Short mmCIF file of C-alpha atoms and ligand atoms in Angstrom, two decimals:
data_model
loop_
_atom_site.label_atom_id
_atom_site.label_comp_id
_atom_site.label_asym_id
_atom_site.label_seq_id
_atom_site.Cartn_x
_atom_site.Cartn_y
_atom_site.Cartn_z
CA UNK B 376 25.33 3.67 5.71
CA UNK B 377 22.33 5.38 6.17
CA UNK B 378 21.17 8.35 3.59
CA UNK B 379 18.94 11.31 4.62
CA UNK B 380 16.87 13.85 3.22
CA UNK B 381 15.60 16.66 5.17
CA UNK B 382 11.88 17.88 5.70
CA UNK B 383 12.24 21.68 6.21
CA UNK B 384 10.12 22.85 8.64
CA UNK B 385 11.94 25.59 10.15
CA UNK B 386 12.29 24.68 13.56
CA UNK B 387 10.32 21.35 13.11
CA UNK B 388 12.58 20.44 10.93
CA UNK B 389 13.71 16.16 10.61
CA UNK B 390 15.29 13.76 8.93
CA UNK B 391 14.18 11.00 6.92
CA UNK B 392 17.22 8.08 7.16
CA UNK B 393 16.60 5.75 4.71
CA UNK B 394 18.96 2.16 4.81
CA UNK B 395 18.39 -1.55 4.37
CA UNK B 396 18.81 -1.83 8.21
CA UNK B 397 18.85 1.06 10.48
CA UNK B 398 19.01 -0.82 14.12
CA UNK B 399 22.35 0.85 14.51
CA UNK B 400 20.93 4.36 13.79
CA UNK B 401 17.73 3.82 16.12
CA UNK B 402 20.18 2.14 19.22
CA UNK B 403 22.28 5.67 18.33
CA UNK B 404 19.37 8.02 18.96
CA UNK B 405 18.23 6.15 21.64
CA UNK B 406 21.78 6.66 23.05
CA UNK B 407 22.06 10.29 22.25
CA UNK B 408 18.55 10.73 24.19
CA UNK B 409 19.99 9.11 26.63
CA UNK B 410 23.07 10.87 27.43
CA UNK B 411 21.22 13.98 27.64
CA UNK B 412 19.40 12.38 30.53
CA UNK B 413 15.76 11.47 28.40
CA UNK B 414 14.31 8.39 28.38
CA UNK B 415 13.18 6.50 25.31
CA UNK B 416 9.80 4.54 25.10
CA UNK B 417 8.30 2.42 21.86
CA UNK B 418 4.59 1.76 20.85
CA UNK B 419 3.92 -0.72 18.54
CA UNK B 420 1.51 -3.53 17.58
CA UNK B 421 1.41 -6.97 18.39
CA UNK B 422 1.93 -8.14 14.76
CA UNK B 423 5.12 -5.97 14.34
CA UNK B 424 6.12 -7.32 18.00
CA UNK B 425 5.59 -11.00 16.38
CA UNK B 426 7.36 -10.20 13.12
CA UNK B 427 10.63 -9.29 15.10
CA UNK B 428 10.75 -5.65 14.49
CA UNK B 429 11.74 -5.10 18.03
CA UNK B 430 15.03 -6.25 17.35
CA UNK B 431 16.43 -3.12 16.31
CA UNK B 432 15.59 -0.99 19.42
CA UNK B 433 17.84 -1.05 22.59
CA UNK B 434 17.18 -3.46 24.78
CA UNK B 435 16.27 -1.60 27.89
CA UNK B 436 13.51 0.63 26.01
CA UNK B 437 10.05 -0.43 27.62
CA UNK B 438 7.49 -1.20 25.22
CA UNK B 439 3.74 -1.43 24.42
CA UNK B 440 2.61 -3.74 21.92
CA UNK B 441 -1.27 -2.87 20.84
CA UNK B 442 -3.74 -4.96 19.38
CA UNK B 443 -2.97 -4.81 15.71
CA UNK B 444 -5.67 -3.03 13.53
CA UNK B 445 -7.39 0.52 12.65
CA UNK B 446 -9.65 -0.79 15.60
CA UNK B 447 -6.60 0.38 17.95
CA UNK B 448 -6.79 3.69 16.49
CA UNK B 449 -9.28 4.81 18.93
CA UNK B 450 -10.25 7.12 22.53
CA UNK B 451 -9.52 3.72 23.95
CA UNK B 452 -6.13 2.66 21.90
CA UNK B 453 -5.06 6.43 22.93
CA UNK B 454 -6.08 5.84 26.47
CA UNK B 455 -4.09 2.96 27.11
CA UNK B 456 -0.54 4.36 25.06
CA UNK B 457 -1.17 7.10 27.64
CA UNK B 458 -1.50 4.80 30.72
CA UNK B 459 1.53 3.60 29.56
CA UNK B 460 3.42 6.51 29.27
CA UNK B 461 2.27 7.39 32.62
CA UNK B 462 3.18 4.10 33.92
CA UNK B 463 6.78 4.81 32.69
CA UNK B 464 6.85 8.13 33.97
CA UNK B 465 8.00 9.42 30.84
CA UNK B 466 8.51 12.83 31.77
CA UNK B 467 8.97 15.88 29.42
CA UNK B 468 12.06 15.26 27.89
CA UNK B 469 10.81 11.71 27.10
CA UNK B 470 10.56 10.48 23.40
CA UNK B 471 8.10 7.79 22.03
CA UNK B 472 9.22 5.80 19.09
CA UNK B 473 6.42 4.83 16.83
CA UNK B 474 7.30 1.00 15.40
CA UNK B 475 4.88 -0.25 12.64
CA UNK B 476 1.92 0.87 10.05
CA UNK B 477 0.08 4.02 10.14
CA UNK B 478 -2.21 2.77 12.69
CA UNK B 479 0.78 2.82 14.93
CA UNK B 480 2.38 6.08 13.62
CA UNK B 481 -0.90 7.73 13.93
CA UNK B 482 -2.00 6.80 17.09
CA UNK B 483 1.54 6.86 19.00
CA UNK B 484 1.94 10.56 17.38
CA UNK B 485 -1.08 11.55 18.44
CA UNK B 486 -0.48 10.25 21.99
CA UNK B 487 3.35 12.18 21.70
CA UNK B 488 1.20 15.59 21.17
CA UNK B 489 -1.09 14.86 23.93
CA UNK B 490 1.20 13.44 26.63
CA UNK B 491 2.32 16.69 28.64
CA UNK B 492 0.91 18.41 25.65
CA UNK B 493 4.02 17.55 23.34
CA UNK B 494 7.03 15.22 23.28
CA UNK B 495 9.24 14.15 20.88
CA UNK B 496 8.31 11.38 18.88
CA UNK B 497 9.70 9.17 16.32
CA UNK B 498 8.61 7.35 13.32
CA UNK B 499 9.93 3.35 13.04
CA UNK B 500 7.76 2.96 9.94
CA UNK B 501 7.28 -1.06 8.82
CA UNK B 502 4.66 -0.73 6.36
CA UNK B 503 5.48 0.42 3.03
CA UNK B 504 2.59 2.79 2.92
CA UNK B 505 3.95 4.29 6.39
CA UNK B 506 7.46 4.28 4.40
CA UNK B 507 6.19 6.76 1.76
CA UNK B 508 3.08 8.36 3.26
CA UNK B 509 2.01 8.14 6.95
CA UNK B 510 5.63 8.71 8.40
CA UNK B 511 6.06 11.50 7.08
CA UNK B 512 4.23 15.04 7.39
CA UNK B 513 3.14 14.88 11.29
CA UNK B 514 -0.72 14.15 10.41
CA UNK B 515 -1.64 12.12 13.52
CA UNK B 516 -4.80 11.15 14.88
CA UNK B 517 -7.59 8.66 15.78
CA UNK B 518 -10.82 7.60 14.40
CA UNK B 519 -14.37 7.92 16.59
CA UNK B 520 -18.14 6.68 15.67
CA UNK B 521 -18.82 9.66 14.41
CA UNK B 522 -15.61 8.81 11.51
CA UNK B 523 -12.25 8.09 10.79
CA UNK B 524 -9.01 10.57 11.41
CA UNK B 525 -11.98 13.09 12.87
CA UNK B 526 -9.66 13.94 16.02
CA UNK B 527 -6.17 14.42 15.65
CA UNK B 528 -2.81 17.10 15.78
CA UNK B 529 -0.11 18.42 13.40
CA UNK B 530 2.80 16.81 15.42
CA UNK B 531 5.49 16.83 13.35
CA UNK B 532 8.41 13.71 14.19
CA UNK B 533 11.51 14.24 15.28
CA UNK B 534 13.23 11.88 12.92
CA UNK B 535 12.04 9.62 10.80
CA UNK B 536 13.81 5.81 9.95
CA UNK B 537 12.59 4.08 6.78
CA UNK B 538 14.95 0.44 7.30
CA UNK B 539 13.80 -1.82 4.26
CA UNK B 540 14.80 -4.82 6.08
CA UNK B 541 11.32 -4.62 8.22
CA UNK B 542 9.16 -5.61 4.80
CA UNK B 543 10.04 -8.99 4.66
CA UNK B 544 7.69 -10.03 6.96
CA UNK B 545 4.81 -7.85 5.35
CA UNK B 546 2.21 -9.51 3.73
CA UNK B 547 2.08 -9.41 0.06
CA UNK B 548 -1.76 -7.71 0.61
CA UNK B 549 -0.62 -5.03 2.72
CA UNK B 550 2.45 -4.71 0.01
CA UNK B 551 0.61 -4.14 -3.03
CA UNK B 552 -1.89 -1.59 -0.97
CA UNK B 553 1.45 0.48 -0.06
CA UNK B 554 2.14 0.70 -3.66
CA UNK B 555 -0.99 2.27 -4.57
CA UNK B 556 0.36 5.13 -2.65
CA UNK B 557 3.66 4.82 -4.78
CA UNK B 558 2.08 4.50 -7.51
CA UNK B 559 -0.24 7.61 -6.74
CA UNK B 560 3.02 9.82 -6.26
CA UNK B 561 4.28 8.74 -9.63
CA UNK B 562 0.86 9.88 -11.34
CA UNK B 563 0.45 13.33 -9.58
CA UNK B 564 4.56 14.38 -9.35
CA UNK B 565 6.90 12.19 -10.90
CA UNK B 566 6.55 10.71 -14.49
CA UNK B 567 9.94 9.25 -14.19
CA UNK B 568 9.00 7.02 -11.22
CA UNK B 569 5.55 5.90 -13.16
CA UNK B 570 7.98 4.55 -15.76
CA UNK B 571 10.09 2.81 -13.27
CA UNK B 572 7.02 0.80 -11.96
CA UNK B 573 5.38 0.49 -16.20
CA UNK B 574 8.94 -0.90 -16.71
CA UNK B 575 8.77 -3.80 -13.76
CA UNK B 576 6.74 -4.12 -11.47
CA UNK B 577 8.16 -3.10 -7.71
CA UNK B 578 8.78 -5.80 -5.15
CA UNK B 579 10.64 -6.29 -2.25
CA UNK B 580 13.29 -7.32 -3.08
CA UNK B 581 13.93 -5.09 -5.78
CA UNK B 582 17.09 -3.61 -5.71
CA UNK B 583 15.91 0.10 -6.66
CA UNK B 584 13.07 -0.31 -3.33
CA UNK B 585 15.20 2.00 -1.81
CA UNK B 586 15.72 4.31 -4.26
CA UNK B 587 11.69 4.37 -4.92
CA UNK B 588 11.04 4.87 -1.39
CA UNK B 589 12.57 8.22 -1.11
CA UNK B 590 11.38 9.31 -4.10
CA UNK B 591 8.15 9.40 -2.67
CA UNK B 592 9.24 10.51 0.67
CA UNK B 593 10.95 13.53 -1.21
CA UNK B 594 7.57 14.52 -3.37
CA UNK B 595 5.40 14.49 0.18
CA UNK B 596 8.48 16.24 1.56
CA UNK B 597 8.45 19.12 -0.84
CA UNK B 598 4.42 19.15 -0.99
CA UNK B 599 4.48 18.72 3.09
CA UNK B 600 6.73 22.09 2.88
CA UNK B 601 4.79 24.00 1.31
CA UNK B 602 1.59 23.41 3.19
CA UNK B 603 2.23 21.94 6.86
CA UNK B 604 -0.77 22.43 8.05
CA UNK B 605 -3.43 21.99 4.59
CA UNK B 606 -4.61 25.40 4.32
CA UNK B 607 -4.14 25.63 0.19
CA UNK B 608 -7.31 25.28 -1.29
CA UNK B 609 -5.29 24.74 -4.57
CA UNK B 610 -2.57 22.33 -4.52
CA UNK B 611 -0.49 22.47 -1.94
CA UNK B 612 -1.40 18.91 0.20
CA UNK B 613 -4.76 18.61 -1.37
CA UNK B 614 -2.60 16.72 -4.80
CA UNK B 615 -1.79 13.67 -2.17
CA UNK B 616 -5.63 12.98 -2.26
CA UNK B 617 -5.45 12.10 -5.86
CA UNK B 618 -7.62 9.29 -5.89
CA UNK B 619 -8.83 9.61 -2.29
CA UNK B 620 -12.71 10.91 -2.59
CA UNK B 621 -13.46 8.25 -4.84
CA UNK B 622 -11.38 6.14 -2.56
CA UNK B 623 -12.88 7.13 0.53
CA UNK B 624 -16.41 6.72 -0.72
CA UNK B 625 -15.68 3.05 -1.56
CA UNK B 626 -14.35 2.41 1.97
CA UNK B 627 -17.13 3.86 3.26
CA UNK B 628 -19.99 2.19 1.18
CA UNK B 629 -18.30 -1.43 1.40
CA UNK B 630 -17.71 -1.10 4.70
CA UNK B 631 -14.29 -0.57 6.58
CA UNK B 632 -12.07 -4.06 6.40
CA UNK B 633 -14.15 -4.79 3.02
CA UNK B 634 -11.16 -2.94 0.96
CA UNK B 635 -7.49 -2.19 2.12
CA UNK B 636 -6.89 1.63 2.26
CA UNK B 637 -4.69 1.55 -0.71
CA UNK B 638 -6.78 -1.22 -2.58
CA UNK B 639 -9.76 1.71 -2.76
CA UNK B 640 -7.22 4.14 -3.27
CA UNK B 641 -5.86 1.99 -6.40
CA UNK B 642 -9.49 1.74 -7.82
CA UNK B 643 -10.32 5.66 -6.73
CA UNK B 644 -6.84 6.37 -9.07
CA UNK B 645 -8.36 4.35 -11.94
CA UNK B 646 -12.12 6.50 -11.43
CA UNK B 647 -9.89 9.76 -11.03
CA UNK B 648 -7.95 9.19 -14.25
CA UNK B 649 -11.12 8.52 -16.25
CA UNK B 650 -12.47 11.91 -15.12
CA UNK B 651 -9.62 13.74 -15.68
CA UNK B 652 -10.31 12.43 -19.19
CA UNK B 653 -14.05 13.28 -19.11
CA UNK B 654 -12.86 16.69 -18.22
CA UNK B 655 -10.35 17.11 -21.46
CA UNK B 656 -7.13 16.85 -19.33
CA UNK B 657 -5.71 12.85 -20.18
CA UNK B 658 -6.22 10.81 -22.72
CA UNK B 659 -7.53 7.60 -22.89
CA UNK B 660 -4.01 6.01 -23.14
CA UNK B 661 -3.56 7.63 -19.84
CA UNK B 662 -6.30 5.82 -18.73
CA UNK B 663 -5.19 2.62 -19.65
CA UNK B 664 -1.68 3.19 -18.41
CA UNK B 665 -2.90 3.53 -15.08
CA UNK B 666 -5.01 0.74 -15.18
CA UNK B 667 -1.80 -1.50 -16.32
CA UNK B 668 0.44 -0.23 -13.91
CA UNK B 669 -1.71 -1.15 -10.62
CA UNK B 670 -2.87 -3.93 -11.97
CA UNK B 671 0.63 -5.02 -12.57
CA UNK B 672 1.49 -4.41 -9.10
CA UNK B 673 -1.46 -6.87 -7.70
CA UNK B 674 -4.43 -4.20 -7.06
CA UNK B 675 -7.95 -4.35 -8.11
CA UNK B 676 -8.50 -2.00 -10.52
CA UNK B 677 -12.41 -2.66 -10.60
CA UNK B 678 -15.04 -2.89 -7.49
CA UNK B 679 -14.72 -6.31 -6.34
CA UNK B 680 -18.68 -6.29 -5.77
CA UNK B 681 -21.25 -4.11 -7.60
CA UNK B 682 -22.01 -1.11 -5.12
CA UNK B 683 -24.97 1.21 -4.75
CA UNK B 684 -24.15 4.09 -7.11
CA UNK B 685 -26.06 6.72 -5.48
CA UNK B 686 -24.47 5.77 -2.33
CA UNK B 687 -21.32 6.04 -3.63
CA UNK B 688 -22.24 9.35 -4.78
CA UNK B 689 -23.71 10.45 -1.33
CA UNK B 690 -20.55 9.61 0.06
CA UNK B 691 -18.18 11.36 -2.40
CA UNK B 692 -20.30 14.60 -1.26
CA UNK B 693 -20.04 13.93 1.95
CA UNK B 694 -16.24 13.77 2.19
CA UNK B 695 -14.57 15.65 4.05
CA UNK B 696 -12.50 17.90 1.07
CA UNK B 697 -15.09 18.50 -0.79
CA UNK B 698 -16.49 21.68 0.87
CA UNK B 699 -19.57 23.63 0.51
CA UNK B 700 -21.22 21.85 -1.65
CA UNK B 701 -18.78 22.31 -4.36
CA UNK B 702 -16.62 19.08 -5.16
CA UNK B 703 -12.95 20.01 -5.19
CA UNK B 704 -11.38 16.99 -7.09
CA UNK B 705 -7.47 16.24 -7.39
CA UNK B 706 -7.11 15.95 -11.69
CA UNK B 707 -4.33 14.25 -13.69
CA UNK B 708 -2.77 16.93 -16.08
CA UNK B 709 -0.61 14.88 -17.49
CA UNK B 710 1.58 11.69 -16.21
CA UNK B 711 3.36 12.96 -13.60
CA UNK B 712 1.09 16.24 -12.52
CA UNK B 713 -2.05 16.84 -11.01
CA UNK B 714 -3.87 19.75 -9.76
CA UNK B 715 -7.31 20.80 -8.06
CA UNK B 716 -10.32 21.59 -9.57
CA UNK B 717 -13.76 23.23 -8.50
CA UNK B 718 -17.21 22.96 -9.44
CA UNK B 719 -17.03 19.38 -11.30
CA UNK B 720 -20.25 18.57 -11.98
CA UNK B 721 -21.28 14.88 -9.67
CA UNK B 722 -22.56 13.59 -12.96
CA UNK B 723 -19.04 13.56 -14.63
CA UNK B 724 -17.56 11.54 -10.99
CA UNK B 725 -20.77 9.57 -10.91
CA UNK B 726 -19.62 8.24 -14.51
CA UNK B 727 -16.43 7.64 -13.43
CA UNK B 728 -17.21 5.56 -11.16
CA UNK B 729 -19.81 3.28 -13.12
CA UNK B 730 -16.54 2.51 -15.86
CA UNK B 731 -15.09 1.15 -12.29
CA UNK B 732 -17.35 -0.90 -11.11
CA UNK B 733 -17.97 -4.52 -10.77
CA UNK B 734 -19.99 -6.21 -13.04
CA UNK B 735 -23.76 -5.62 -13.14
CA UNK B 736 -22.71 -2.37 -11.35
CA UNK B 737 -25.04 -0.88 -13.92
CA UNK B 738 -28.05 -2.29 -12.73
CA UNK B 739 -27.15 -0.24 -9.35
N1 NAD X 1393 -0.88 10.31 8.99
C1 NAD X 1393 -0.97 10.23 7.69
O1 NAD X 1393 -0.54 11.15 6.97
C2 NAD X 1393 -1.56 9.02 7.08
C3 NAD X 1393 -1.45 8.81 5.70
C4 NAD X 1393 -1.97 7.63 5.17
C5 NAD X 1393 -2.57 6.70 6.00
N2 NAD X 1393 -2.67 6.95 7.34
C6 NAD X 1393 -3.29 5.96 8.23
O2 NAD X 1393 -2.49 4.78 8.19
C7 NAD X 1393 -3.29 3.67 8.55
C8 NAD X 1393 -2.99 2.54 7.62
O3 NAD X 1393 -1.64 2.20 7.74
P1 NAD X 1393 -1.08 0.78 7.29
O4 NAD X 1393 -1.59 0.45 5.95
O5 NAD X 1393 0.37 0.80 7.53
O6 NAD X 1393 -1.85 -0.21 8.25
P2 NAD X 1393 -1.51 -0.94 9.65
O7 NAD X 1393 -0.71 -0.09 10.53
O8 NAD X 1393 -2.80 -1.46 10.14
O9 NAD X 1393 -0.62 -2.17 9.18
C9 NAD X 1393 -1.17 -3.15 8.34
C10 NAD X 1393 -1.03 -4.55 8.92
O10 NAD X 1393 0.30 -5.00 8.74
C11 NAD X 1393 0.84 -5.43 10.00
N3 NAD X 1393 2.27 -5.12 9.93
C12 NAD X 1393 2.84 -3.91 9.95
N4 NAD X 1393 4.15 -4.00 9.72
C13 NAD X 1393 4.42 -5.31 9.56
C14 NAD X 1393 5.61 -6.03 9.29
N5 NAD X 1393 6.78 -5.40 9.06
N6 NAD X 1393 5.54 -7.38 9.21
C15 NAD X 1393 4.35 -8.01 9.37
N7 NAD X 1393 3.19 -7.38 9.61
C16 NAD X 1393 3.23 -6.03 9.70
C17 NAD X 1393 0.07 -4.67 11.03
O11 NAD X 1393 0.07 -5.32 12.27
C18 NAD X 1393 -1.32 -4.65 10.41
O12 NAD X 1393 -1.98 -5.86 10.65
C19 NAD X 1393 -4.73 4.15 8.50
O13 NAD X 1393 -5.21 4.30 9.80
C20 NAD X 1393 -4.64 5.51 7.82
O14 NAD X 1393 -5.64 6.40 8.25
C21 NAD X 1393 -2.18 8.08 7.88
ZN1 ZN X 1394 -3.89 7.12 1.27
#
C-alpha cells in the first residue's frame, strides 16, 4: 500500500506516493486519465528504458526514450520531447509522465509547461536524488552555452510516485551522489535523520530507505510551501543550497562530468560547515561529523585534484545566488538548522575551501 504526503500548494496542490513498487498506482492514474477521455504519454531516458523501469507503466502509453545525460537537457533535448508530443497529438488534456533522474524530470517538466503552454505532468522519479530533491517542487528547466538551469518554469507536478523498487538498478556512483542531498537535508532541517545516517550508513536495501526518503521529501515539502517560487531572500528555498555555491563553483572549475552533482555538493557541505565554523556558528566537532557521515556514505569529502583557488573563488562570485556583489551563503546553526547570511567576507569562503582541497591545493 502506497503512503502519501501532500505538497500544499493551494490549487497546485499533489501528492507524493511513496511504496516499494508503485506500478499499480501509476497503471491507476493512467486509467483514471483515461476514463476522463486524456491520453497519457512517458519521457524517459534510454538507460532507465534499459534498466526496465518501463515495466510499471500501461502498456499502451507511447514513449520517448532520450539519450541519457545532462547533455539531453538542452533547446535540442526539448525540441525533440516536443516533436514527440506533437507526433502523439497529445492534446490539452494530455499528461506526460516523467520516468527517470532529474535530467528527465527537468526536461519532460519543462516540455509539460511549454506544450500548449501547460499540461499536466507527472514525476516517475528513479534516481534517489530525483526521489528527495528534483521531483519535487516544480523547478524545471534546461541548460544553454551560456549555463546550466538558465531557462526554465515553475511547473508544479501533478502527482508525484517515489517506488523504491526502481534503485536496484542504480549505480552505486549515482547512489552515494543522491545521498549527499539526504545527507544535506539532515544538516540544514533534521538532526534526527543526520543520526540515522551517523548510526549506519544508508543503502538500498535498507529497510528504513523508505522511511528516509520522505523525510526529505517532507522538509523540501514544507520549505517548497513556504516559498514556491524563491522570492525569500532569507530562508525560505535558499536553505536547500546549503552546500551548493561552493558546490557549483567546483562543477564549474573541474569541468561538468569531472564531479557528480552531489559528489561537489558533498565536498561544498564539508567547505560550508568549516565556514559556518569560521563564522562562530559550529564547532569543530560539527565539522568532523560531517566529514564522517559522507564519507561513510562513499563521497569525496576532499577535491579529487588540486584546483585553481582564485578560480574557484571567481566562480563562487559569479553564482547565480549570490547577488550584487554581496555573497549570500546558506550557514549551519547547529546540526539540523541552517540559515542565510549576508556580507561574508570571500576571504573566510576562500579558506574554506583551501581545508577542502586536494593535496598541494596550497600551492594553487
Ligand atoms: N528541479 C530541481 O529542483 C532539481 C534539483 C536537483 C537537481 N536537478 C537536476 O537533476 C539533474 C541530475 O539528476 P540525476 O542525478 O538524477 O541525474 P540523471 O537524470 O542524469 O541520472 C543519472 C544517471 O543514472 C541513470 N539512471 C537513472 N535512473 C536509473 C535507474 N533506476 N537504473 C539505472 N540507471 C538509472 C541515468 O540514465 C543517468 O545516466 C541535473 O540536471 C540537475 O540540474 C534539478
Ligand atoms: Zn543539489
Amino acid at each position: 500500500m502506497a503512503e502519501t504526503l501532500n505538497v500544499n500548494l493551494g490549487k497546485r496542490s499533489y501528492p507524493i506516493h511513496f511504496g516499494s513498487d508503485l506500478g499499480n498506482e501509476v497503471r491507476a492514474e493512467i486509467a483514471r486519465l483515461a476514463a476522463a477521455g486524456r491520453r497519457a504519454a512517458v519521457v524517459t531516458d534510454r538507460n532507465v528504458l534499459a534498466a526496465g523501469a518501463l515495466q510499471m507503466m500501461a502498456d499502451d502509453t507511447p514513449v520517448l526514450a532520450v539519450e541519457a545525460g545532462e547533455g539531453t537537457k538542452s533547446l535540442d533535448g526539448l525540441g525533440r520531447v516536443l516533436d514527440f508530443l506533437a507526433a502523439q497529438k497529445l492534446d490539452r488534456g494530455g499528461a506526460l509522465f516523467a520516468v527517470g533522474g532529474g535530467v528527465i524530470g527537468d526536461l519532460g517538466g519543462f516540455a509539460a509547461a511549454a506544450w500548449l503552454r501547460g499540461i499536466d505532468f507527472y514525476q516517475v522519479p528513479t534516481t534517489l536524488l530525483a526521489m528527495v530533491d528534483s521531483s519535487v517542487g516544480g523547478k524545471t528547466g534546461i541548460n544553454i552555452a551560456a549555463g546550466k538551469n538558465l531557462v526554465g518554469a515553475f511547473h508544479q507536478p501533478r502527482g508525484v510516485f517515489v517506488s523504491t523498487d526502481l534503485l536496484a538498478t542504480l549505480p552505486t556512483r549515482e547512489f552515494a551522489a543522491g545521498m549527499a542531498e539526504v545527507i544535506k537535508y539532515g544538516l540544514l532541517g533534521d538532526a534526527e535523520l543526520l543520526t540515522r545516517l551517523e548510526r549506519a550508513p544508508l543503502t538500498v536495501t535498507s529497510t528504513d530507505l523508505l522511511a528516509v526518503i520522505r523525510r526529505c521529501c517532507a522538509l523540501k515539502a514544507r520549505i517548497v510551501e513556504s516559498d514556491e517560487l524563491e522570492m525569500s531572500r532569507d530562508g525560505g528555498r535558499a536553505l536547500l543550497n546549503l552546500g551548493h555555491t561552493f558546490g557549483h563553483a567546483i562543477e564549474q572549475v573541474a569541468g561538468y562530468g569531472k564531479y557528480l552533482h552531489g559528489e561537489a555538493v558533498g565536498i561544498g557541505l564539508c567547505a560550508a560547515a568549516r565556514l559556518s565554523q569560521k563564522l562562530r556558528c559550529i564547532a569543530m566537532t560539527e565539522v568532523a561529523r560531517t566529514d564522517a557521515v559522507l564519507a561513510a556514505h562513499g563521497l569525496p569529502v576532499r577535491l579529487m585534484e588540486p584546483l585553481p583557488l582564485a578560480d574557484l573563488v571567481a566562480a563562487m562570485s559569479r553564482d547565480k545566488k549570490v547577488r550584487a556583489g554581496l555573497p549570500r551563503f546558506v550557514v549551519l546553526r547547529k546540526i539540523g538548522e541552517a540559515a542565510t547570511r549576508a556580507g561574508v567576507p570571500l576571504e573566510l569562503a576562500e579558506s574554506a575551501f583551501r581545508e577542502v582541497g586536494a593535496a598541494g591545493q596550497t600551492l594553487l
